[in-house]
Each structure stands twice: as C-alpha cells, then as structure tokens.
Short mmCIF file of C-alpha atoms in Angstrom, two decimals:
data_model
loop_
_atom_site.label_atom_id
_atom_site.label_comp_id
_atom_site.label_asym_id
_atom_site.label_seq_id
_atom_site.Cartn_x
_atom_site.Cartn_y
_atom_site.Cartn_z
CA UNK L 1 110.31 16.32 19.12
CA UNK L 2 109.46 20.11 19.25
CA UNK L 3 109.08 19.78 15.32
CA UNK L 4 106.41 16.97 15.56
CA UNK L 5 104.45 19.35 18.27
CA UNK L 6 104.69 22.35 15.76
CA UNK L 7 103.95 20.30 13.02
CA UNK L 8 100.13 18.49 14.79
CA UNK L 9 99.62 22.37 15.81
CA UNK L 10 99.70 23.46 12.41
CA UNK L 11 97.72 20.89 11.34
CA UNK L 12 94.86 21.22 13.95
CA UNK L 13 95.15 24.99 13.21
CA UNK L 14 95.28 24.22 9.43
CA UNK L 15 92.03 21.87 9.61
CA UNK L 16 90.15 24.80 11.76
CA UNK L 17 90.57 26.97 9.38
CA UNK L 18 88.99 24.89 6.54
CA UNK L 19 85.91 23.56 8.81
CA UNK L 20 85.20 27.47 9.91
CA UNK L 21 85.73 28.25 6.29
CA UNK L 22 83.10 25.66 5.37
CA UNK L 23 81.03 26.36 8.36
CA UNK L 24 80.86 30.24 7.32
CA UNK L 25 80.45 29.42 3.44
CA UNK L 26 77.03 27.00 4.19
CA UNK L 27 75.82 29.65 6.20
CA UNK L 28 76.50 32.38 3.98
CA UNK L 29 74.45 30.31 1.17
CA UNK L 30 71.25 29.43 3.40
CA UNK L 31 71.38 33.22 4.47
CA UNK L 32 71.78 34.51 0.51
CA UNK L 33 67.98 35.90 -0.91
CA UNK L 34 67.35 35.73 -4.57
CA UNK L 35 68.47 38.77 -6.78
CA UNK L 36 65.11 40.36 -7.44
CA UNK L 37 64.92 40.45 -11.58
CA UNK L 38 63.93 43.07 -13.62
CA UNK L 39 60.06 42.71 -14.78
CA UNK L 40 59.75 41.62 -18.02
CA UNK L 41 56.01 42.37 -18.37
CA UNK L 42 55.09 39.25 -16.90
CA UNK L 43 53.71 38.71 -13.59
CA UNK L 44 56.32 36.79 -11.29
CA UNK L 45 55.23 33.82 -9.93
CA UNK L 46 55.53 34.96 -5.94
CA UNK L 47 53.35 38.38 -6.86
CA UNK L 48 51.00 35.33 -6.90
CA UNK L 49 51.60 33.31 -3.69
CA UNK L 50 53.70 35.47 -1.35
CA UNK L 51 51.55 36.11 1.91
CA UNK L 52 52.50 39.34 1.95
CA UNK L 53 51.80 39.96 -1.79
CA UNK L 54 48.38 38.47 -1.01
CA UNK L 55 47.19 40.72 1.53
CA UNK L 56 48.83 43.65 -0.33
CA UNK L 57 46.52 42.97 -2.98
CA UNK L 58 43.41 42.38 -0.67
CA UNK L 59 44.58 45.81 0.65
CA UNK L 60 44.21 47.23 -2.79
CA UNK L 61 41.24 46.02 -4.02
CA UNK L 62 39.72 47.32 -1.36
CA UNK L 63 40.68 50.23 -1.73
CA UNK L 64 39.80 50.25 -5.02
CA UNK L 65 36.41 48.68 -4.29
CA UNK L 66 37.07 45.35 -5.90
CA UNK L 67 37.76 47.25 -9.32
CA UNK L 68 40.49 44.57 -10.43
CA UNK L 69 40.66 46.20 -13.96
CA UNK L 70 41.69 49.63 -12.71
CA UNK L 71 44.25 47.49 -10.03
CA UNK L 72 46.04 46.03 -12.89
CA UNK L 73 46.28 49.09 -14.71
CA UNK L 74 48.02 50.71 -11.20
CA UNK L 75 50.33 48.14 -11.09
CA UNK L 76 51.45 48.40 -14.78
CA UNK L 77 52.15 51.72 -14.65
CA UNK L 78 54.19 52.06 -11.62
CA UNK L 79 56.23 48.91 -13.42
CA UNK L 80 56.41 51.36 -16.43
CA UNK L 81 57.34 54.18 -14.15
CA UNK L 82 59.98 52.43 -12.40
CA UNK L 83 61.34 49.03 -13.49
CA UNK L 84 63.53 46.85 -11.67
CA UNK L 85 61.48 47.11 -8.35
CA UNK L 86 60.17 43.95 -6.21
CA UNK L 87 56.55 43.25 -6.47
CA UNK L 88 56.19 43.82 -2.40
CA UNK L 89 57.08 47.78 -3.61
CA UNK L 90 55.03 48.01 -6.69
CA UNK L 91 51.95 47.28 -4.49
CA UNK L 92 53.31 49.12 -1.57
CA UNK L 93 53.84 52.27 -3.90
CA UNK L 94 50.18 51.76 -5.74
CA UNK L 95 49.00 51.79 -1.78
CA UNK L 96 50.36 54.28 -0.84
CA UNK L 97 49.50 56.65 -3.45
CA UNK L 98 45.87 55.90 -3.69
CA UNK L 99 46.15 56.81 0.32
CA UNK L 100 47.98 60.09 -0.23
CA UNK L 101 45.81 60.92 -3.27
CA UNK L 102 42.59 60.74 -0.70
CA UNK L 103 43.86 62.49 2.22
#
C-alpha cells in the first residue's frame, strides 16, 4: 500500500518536472533574439524596416541636410571600422559623432 502511494508521488513529481521543463523550454525560445550577423557588405533587410532604424536615419539625414550620398559613405565606414556591430549602433555611432564633431 505505502509502495503504490510512493510510487503515484513519484509519478506526479516525475510528470511536473517534464511539464515545467517544457513550460521553461517554450518560453526560453519565444524570449531568444536573433544572433546579430556579421555585415557582409550588404544592407540587412531590418536596417530597412526597423522603426527605430527608420527614424535613426531620418535623424541622420537631417543632420546631414538630406545629403544621402555622404550618409552612405558614414555608414560604410564605421562598418569598415568596426564589423560585427548591429545596424541600430552603426547609425547610433554615425549620430553621435557628427554631434560630437559640431559641439
């Protein structure tokens, strides 16, 4: 008798353990962000349509006074400079250096 109790506590404890298990594995997944890659010279496709890429770049071209040309040639550098970054910092970096360089 006492082994049968053990035995349906082990087994509730047992089946726990796997739904937390799953529970924490499908929420680890949802909460996982892309590895950023390294540029390979091509413009990713969010530098395109991320919101905050977008007014990053409205930021800069103002700044710049619309000069898209010299914008590009900003950004291409800094990839140069220092590879591996996400495009958020590239424009962030291009930003802030055109601020610091006017102060």
């Amino acid at each position: 008798m006492e082994i049968l109790l053990l035995l349906k506590i082990a087994l509730l404890c047992f089946s726990l353990l796997v739904a937390l298990c799953k529970a924490a594995k499908d929420q680890s997944n949802k909460s996982k962000e892309p590895v950023p890659r390294k540029p390979s010279g091509k413009v990713s496709h969010s530098y395109r349509t991320d919101p905050k890429n977008r007014a990053l770049q409205a930021d800069l071209l103002i700044l710049l006074k619309g000069d898209v040309p010299a914008a590009k040639r900003l950004l291409l550098q800094q990839r140069r400079k220092k590879p591996g970054q996400s495009d958020n910092w590239y424009l962030e970096k291009v930003i802030y250096d055109l601020e610091r360089d006017r102060r």
